Short mmCIF file of C-alpha atoms and ligand atoms in Angstrom, two decimals:
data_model
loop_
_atom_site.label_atom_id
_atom_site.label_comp_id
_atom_site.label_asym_id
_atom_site.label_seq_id
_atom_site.Cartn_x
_atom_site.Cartn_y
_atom_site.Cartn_z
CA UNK X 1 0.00 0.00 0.00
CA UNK X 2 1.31 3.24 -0.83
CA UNK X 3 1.82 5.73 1.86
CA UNK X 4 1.62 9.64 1.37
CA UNK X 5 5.86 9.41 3.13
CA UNK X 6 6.76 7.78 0.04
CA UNK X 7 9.86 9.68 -1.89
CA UNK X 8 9.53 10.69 -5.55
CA UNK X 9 11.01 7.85 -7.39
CA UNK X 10 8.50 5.58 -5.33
CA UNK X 11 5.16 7.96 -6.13
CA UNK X 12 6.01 8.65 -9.54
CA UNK X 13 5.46 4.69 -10.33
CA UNK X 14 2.76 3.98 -7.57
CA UNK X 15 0.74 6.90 -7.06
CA UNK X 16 -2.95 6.29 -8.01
CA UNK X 17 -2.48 3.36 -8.70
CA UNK X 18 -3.84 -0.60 -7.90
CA UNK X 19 -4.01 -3.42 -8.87
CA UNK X 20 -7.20 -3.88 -11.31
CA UNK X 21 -9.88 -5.60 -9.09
CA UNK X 22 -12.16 -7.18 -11.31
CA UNK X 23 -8.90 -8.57 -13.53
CA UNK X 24 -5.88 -8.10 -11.21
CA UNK X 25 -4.40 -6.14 -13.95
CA UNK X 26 -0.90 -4.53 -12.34
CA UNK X 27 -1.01 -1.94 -15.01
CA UNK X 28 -3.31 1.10 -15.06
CA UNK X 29 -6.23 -0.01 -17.98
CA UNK X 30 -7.52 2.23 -20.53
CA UNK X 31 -11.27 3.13 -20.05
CA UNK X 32 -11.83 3.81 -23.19
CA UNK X 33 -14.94 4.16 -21.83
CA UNK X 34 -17.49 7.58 -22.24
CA UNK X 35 -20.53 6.76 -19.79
CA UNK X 36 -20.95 4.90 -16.72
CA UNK X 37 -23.91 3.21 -15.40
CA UNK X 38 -25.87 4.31 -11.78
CA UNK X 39 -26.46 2.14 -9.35
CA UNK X 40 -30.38 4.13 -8.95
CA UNK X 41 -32.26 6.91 -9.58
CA UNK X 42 -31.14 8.15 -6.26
CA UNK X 43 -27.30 7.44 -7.25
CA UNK X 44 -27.74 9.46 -10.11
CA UNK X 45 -29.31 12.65 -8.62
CA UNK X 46 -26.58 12.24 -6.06
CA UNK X 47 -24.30 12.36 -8.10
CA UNK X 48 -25.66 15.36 -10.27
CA UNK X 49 -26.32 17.45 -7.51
CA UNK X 50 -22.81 16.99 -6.51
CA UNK X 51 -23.28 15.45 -3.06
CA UNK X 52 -22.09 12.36 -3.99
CA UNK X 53 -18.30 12.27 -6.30
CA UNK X 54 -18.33 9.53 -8.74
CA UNK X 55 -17.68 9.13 -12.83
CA UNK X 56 -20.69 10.32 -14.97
CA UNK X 57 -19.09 10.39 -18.42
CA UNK X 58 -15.73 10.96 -19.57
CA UNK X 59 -15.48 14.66 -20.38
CA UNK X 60 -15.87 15.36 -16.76
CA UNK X 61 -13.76 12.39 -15.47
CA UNK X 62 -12.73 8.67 -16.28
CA UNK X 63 -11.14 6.46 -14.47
CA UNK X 64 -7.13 6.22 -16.20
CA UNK X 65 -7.38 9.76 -16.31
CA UNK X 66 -8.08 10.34 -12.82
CA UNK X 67 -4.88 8.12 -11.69
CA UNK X 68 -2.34 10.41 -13.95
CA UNK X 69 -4.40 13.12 -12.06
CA UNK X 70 -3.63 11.67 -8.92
CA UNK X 71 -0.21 10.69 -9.57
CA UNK X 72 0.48 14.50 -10.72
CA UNK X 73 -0.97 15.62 -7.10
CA UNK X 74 1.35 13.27 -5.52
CA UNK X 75 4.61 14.58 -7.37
CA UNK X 76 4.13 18.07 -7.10
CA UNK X 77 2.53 18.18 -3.76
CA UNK X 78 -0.97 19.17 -3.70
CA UNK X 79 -4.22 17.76 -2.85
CA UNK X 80 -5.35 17.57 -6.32
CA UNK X 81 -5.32 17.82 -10.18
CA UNK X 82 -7.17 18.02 -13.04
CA UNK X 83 -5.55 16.77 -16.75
CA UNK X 84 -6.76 18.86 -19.82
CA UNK X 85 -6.27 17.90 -23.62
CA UNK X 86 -2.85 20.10 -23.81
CA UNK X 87 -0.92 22.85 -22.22
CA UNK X 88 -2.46 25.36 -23.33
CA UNK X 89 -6.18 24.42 -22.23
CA UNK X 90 -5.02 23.50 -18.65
CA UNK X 91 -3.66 27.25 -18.79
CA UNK X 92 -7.13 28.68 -20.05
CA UNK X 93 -8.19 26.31 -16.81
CA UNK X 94 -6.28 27.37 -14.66
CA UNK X 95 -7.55 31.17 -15.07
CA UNK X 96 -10.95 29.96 -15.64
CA UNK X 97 -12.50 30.03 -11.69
CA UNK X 98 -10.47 33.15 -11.15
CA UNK X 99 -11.51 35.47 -14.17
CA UNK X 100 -14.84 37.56 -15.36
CA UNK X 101 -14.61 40.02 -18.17
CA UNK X 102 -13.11 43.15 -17.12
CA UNK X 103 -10.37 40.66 -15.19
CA UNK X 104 -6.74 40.91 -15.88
CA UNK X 105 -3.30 38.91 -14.60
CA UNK X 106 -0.07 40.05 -14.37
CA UNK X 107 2.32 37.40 -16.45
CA UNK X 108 6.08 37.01 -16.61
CA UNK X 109 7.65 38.30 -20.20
CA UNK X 110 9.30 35.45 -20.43
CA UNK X 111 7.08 32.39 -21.20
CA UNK X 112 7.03 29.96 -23.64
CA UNK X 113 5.76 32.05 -26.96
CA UNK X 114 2.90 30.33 -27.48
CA UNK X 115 1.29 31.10 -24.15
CA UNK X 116 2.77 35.06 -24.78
CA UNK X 117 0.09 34.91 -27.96
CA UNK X 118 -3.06 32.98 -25.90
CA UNK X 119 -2.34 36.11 -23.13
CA UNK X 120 -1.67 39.09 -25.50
CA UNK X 121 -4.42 37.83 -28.03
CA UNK X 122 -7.28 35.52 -27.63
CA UNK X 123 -7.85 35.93 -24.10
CA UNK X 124 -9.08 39.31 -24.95
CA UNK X 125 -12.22 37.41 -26.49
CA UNK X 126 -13.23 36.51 -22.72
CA UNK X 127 -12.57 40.35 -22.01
CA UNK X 128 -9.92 39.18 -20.21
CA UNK X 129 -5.98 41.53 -20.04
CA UNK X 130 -2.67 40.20 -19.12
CA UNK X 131 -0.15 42.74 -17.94
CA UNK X 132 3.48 41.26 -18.85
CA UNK X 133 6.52 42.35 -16.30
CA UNK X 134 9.89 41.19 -16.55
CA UNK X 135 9.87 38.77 -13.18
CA UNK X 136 13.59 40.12 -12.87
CA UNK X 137 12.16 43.06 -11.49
CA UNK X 138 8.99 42.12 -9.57
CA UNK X 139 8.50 45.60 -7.96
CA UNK X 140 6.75 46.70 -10.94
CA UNK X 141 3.88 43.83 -10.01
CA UNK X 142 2.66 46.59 -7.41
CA UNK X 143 2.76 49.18 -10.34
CA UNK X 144 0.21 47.03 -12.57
CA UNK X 145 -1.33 45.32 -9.99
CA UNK X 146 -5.39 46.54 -9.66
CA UNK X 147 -8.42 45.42 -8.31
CA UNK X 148 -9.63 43.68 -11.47
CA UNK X 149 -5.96 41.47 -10.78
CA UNK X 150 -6.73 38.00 -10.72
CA UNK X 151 -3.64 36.33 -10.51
CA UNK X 152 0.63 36.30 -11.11
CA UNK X 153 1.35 33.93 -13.87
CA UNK X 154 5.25 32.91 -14.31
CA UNK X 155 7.28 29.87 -15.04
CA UNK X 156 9.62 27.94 -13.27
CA UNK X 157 12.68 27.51 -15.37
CA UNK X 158 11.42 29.38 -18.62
CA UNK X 159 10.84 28.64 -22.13
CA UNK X 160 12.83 29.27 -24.01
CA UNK X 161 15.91 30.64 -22.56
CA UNK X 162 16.35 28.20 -19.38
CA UNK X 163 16.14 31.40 -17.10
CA UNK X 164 15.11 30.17 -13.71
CA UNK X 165 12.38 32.38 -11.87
CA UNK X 166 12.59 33.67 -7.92
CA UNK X 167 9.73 32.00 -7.01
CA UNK X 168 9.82 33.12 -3.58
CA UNK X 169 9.82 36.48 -4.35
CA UNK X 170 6.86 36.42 -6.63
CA UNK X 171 4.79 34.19 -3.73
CA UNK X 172 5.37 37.43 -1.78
CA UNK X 173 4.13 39.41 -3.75
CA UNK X 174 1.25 37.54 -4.91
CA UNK X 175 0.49 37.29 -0.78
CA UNK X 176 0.36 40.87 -0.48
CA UNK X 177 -2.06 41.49 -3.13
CA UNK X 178 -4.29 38.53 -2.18
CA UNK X 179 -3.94 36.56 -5.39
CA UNK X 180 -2.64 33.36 -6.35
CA UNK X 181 0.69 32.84 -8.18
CA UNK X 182 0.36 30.01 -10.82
CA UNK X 183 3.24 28.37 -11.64
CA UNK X 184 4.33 26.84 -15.35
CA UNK X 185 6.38 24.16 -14.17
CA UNK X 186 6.81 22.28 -17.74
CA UNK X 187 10.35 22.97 -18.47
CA UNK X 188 11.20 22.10 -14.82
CA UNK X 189 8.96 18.51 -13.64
CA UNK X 190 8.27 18.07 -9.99
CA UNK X 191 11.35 16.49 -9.86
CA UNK X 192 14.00 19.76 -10.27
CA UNK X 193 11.17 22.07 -8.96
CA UNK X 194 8.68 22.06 -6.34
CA UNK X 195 6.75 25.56 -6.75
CA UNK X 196 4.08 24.93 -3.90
CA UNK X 197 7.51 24.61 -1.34
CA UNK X 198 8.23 28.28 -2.53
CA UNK X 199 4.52 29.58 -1.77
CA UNK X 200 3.37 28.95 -5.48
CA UNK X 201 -1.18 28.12 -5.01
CA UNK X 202 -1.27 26.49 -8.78
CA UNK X 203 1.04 24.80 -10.92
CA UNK X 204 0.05 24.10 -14.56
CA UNK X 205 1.80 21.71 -16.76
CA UNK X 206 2.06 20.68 -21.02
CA UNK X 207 2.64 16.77 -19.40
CA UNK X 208 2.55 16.94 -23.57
CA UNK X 209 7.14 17.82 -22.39
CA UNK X 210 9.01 16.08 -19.98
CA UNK X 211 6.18 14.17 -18.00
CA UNK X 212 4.91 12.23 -20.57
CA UNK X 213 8.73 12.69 -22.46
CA UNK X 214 7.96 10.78 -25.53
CA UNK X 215 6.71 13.16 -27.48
CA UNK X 216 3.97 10.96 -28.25
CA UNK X 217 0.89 12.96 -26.55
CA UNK X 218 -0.41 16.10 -25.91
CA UNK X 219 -1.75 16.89 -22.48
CA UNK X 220 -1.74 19.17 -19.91
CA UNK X 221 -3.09 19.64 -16.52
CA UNK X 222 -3.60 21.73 -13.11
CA UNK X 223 -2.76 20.98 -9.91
CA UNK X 224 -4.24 22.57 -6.93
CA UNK X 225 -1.47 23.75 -3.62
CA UNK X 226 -5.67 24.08 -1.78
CA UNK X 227 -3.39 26.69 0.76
CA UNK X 228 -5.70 29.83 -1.40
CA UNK X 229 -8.31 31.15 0.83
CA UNK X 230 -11.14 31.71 -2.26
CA UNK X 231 -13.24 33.51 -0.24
CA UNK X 232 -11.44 36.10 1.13
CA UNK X 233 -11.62 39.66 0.01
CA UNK X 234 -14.45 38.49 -2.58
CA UNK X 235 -12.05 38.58 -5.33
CA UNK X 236 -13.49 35.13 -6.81
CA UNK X 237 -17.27 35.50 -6.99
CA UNK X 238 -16.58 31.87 -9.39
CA UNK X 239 -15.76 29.79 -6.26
CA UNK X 240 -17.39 31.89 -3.46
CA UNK X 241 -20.77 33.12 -4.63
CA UNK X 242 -23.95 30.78 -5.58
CA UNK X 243 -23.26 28.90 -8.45
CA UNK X 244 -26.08 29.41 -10.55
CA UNK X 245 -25.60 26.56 -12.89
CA UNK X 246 -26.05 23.78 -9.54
CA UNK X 247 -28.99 25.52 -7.68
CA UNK X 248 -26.74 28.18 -5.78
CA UNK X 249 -24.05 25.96 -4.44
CA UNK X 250 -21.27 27.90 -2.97
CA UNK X 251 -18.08 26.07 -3.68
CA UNK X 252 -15.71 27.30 -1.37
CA UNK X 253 -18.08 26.94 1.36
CA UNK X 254 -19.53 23.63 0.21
CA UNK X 255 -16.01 22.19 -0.29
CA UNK X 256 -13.13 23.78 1.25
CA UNK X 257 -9.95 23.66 0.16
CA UNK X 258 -11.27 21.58 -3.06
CA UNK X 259 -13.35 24.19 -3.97
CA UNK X 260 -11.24 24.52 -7.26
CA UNK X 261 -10.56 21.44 -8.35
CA UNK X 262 -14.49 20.25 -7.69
CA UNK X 263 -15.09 23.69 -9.58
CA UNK X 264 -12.92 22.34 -12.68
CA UNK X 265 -14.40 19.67 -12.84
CA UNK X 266 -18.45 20.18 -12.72
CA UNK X 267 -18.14 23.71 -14.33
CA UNK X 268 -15.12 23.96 -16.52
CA UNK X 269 -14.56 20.59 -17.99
CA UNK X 270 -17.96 20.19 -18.29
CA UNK X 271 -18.65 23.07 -20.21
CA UNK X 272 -15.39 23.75 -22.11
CA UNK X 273 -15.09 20.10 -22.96
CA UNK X 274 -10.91 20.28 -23.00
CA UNK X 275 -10.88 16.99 -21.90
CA UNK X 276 -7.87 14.48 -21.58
CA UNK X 277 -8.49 10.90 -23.66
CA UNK X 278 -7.88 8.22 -21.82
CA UNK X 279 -5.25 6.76 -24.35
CA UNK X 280 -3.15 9.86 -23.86
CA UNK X 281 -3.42 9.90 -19.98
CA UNK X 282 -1.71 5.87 -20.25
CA UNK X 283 1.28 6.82 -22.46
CA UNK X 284 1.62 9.68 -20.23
CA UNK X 285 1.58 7.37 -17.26
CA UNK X 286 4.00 5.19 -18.75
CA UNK X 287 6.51 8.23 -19.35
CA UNK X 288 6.12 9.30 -15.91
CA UNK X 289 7.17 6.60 -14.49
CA UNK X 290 10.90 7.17 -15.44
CA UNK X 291 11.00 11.47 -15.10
CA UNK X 292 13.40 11.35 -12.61
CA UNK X 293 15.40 9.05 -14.07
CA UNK X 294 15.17 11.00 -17.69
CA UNK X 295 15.25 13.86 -15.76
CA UNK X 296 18.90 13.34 -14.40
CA UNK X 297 20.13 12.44 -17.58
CA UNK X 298 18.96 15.53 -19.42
CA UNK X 299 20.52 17.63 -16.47
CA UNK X 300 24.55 15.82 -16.95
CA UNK X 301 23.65 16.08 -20.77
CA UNK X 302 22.64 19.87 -21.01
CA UNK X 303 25.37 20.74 -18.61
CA UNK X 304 27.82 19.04 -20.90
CA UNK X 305 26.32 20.69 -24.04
CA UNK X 306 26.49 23.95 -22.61
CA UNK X 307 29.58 24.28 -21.65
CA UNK X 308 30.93 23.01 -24.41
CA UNK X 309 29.17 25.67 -26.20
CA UNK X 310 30.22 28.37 -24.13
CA UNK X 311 33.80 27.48 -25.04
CA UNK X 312 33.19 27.92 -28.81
CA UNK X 313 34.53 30.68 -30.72
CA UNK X 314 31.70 30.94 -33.19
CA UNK X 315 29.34 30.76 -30.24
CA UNK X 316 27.74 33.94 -28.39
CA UNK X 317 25.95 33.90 -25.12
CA UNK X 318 24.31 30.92 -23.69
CA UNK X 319 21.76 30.86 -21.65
CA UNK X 320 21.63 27.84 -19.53
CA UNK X 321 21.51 28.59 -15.81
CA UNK X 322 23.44 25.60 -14.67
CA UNK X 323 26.59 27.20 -15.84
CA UNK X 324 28.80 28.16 -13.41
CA UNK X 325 29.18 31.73 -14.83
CA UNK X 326 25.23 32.33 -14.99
CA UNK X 327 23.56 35.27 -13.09
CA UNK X 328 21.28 32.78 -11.86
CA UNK X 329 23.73 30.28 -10.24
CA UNK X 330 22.72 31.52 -6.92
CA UNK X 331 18.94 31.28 -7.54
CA UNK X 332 19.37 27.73 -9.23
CA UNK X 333 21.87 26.40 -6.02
CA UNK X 334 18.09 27.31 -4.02
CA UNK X 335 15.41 26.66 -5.56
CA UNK X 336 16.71 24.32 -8.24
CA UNK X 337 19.33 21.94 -6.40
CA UNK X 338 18.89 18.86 -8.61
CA UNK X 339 19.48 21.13 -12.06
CA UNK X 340 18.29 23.56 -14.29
CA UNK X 341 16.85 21.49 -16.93
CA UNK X 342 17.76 20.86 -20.22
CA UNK X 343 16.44 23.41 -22.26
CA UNK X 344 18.76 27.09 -23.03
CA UNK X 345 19.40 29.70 -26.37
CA UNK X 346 22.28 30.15 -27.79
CA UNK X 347 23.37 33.21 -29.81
CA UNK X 348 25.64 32.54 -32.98
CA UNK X 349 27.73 35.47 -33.90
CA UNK X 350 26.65 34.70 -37.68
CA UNK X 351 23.38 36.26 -36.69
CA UNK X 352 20.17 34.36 -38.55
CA UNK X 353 21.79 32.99 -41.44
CA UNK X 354 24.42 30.87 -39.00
CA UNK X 355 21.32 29.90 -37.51
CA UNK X 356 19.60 28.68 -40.24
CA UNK X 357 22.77 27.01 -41.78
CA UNK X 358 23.24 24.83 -38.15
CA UNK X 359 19.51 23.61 -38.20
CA UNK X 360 19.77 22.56 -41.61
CA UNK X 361 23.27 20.87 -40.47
CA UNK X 362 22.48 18.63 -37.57
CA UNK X 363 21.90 15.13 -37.89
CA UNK X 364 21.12 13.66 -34.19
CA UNK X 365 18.98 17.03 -33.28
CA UNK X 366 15.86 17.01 -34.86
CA UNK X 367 14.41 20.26 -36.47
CA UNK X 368 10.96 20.62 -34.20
CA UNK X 369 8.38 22.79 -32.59
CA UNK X 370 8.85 20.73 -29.22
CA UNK X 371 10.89 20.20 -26.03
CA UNK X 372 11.23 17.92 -23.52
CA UNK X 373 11.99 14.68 -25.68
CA UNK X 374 14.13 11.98 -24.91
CA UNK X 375 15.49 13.15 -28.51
CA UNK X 376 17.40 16.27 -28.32
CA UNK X 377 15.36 18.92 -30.37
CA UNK X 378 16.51 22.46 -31.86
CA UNK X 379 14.75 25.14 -33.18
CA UNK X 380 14.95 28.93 -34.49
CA UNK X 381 12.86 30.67 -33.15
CA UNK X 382 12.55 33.53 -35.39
CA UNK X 383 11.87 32.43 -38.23
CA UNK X 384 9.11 29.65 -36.58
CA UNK X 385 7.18 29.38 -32.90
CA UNK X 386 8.31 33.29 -32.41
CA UNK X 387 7.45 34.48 -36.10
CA UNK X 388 4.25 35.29 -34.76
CA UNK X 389 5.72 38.07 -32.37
CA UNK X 390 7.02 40.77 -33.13
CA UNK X 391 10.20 41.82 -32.99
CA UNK X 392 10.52 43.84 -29.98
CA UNK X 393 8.30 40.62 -28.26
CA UNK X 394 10.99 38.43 -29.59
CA UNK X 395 14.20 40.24 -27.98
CA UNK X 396 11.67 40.59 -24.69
CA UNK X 397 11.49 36.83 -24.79
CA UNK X 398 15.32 36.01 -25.17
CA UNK X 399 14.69 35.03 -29.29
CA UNK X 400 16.76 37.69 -31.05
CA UNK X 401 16.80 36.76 -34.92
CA UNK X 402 20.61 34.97 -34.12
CA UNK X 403 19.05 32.94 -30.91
CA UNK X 404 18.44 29.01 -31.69
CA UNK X 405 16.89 26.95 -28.44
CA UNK X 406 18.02 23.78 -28.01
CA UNK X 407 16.48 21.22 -25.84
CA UNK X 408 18.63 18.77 -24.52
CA UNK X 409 17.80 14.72 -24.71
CA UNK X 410 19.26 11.80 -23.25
CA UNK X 411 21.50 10.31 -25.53
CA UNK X 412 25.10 10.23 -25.44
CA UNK X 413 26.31 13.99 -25.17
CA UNK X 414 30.08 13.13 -26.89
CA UNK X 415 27.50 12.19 -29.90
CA UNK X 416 25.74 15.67 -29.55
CA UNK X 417 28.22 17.53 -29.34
CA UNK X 418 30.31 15.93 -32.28
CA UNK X 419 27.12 16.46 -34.46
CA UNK X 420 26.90 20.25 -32.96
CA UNK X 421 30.52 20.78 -33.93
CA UNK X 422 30.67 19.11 -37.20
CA UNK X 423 27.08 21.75 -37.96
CA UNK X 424 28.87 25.18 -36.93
CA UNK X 425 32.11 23.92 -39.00
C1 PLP V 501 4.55 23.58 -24.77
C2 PLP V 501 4.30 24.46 -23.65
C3 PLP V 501 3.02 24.90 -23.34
C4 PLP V 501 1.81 24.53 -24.18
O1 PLP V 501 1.58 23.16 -24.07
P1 PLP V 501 0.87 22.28 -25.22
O2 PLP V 501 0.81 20.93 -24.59
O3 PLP V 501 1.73 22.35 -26.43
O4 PLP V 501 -0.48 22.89 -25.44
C5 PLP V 501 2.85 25.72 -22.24
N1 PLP V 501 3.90 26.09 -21.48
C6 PLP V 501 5.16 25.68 -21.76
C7 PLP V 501 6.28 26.10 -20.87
C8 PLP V 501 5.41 24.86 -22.84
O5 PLP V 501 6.65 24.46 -23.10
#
């Protein structure tokens, strides 16, 4: 039986997990499975009316699903989750309870570009703002900070650039304006970063990266610190006032500290339908099972890379903050102890044609919009994922026009680095 004193390697193959016990199955089966039958009439309405928790069909919960869910919890600390189709959706899930038209959060410049367009673009459909502050310099938060402020948005170890984030600091912050900080902790995994030990209230995930680390399915998801007090202040009618859609429940007061999650669950998922499929949740399962060890490995691999990198004359700055020489040494040696990932820039003093002319030349790295794969991965930013931005955005973001990212796998690094050398030559 699993116990809640269990260390990471042990949770990240247990948690949520049991043995089948209709079939004794030791692996977690696929319910590839949309409806599930009540036991009565009363069951039912019980279940509808929320006073009872059980699966009703699958784009609320089902039952592989909800062990990756629990499994997530487990790793990262918290006392729950909810998985979401990708990334991107849990994001749009995460800000979901928290945000009404009029609403805006205050998010870190530097996240993954994608998420920069979802917060500078389409959220504006939902009449939602986000501010964006360079989390170098979190006094400004108090600057942009109103009473329509819903939230502080960063992530861990950043996309693209490495760059790792003073999460304590921004916890502080966050505390003194009575909102929650939510926490991107893709390019880190529980297992180099645990945001809720550095005050962090939500941490949202692509498990599509490193936690599934295939690169075989998308996913995301959201996991719950439950330390937010939802009612306070009245900042979050959502999960404090009657819920019109189940008779006038209150949330919050109905269930505590799982106020949100419940929330996600019988408002969100049901009515934005961003559901995780129940095949993706097992090959995510089965990839979680070995993050730390992959994890480690892409650490010793990245560190090797970079360096070797940093020694190069044809080679500008590099950004990974598990060099000895980075600004951030200090802040990794804290808050980052077992690495800072495996994911940096690099500037080539050729500008954007060198850039061009070394993804074009690499054999073992794969040209692709993606990180967080046991295969190392590079990509120019410019001229792809960041093309979208403009260009000021793009220098904001670390991705310059001579800036490739390269995310580091776990092959042999003597092969990645001949192939690197053998591309700038
Ligand atoms: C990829 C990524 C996302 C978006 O996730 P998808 O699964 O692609 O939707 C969000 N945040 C970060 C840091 C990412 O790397």
């Amino acid at each position: 039986m699993l116990k809640s004193d269990h260390k990471f390697d042990t949770l990240q193959v247990h948690a949520g997990s049991r043995p089948d016990p209709s079939t004794g199955a030791r692996q977690v089966p696929i319910y590839q499975n949309t409806a599930y039958v009540f036991k009565s009439i009363l069951h039912a309405e019980a279940l509808f009316d929320l006073k009872e928790l059980g699966h009703i069909y699958s784009r609320l919960s089902n039952p592989t699903v909800s062990v990756l869910q629990e499994r997530l919890a487990a790793l990262e600390g918290g006392i729950g989750a909810i998985c979401s189709s990708s990334g991107h959706s849990a994001q749009i899930l995460a800000l979901f309870p928290l945000m009404h038209p009029g609403d805006n959060l205050i998010a870190s410049t530097r996240l993954y570009g994608g998420t920069v367009q979802q917060f500078s673009n389409t959220i504006k459909k939902f009449g939602w703002q986000a501010k964006f502050v360079d989390v170098d310099n979190p006094s400004q938060i108090h600057n942009l900070a109103d009473s329509k402020t819903k939230a502080i948005f960063c992530e861990s170890i950043s996309n693209p650039g490495g760059h790792v984030t003073d999460l304590p600091r921004l916890a502080n912050i966050a505390k003194d304006l009575s909102i929650p900080l939510i926490v991107d902790n893709t390019a880190a995994t529980p297992y180099l970063c645990n945001p809720f030990k550095y005050g962090a209230d939500l941490i949202v995930h692509s498990t599509t990266k490193y936690i599934s680390g295939n690169g075989t399915s998308l996913g995301g998801a959201v996991i719950d610190s439950g330390n937010f007090n939802w009612s306070q202040h009245d900042k979050f009618p959502s999960l404090s006032d009657p819920e019109p859609g189940y008779h006038g429940l209150k949330f919050h007061d109905t269930f505590g500290p799982y106020a949100f999650i419940i929330y996600s669950i019988a408002v969100s998922l049901r009515d934005l339908g961003m559901t995780m499929a129940p095949q993706n949740a097992f090959h995510t399962l089965l990839g979680l099972e070995t993050l730390s060890l992959r994890m480690k490995k892409h650490v010793t691999n990245a560190k090797k890379v970079a360096q070797w990198l940093d020694s190069h004359p044809d080679v500008g700055e590099v950004t990974y903050a598990g060099l000895k020489t980075s600004k951030y040494a200090q802040l990794v040696k804290k808050i980052y102890p077992r690495g800072a990932g495996a994911l940096f820039t690099t500037a080539l003093n050729g500008g954007y044609d060198a850039c061009l002319k070394l993804v074009n030349k690499v054999n073992l790295f794969s040209h692709v919009a993606n990180l967080g794969d046991t295969r190392s991965l590079i990509i120019h930013p410019a001229s792809t994922v960041h093309r979208q931005l403009t260009e000021e955005q793009q220098i904001e973001a670390g991705l310059a026009p001579n800036v490739v990212r390269l995310s580091i796998g776990i092959e042999d690094p003597t092969d990645l680095i001949k192939d690197l050398k053998q591309a700038l030559e």
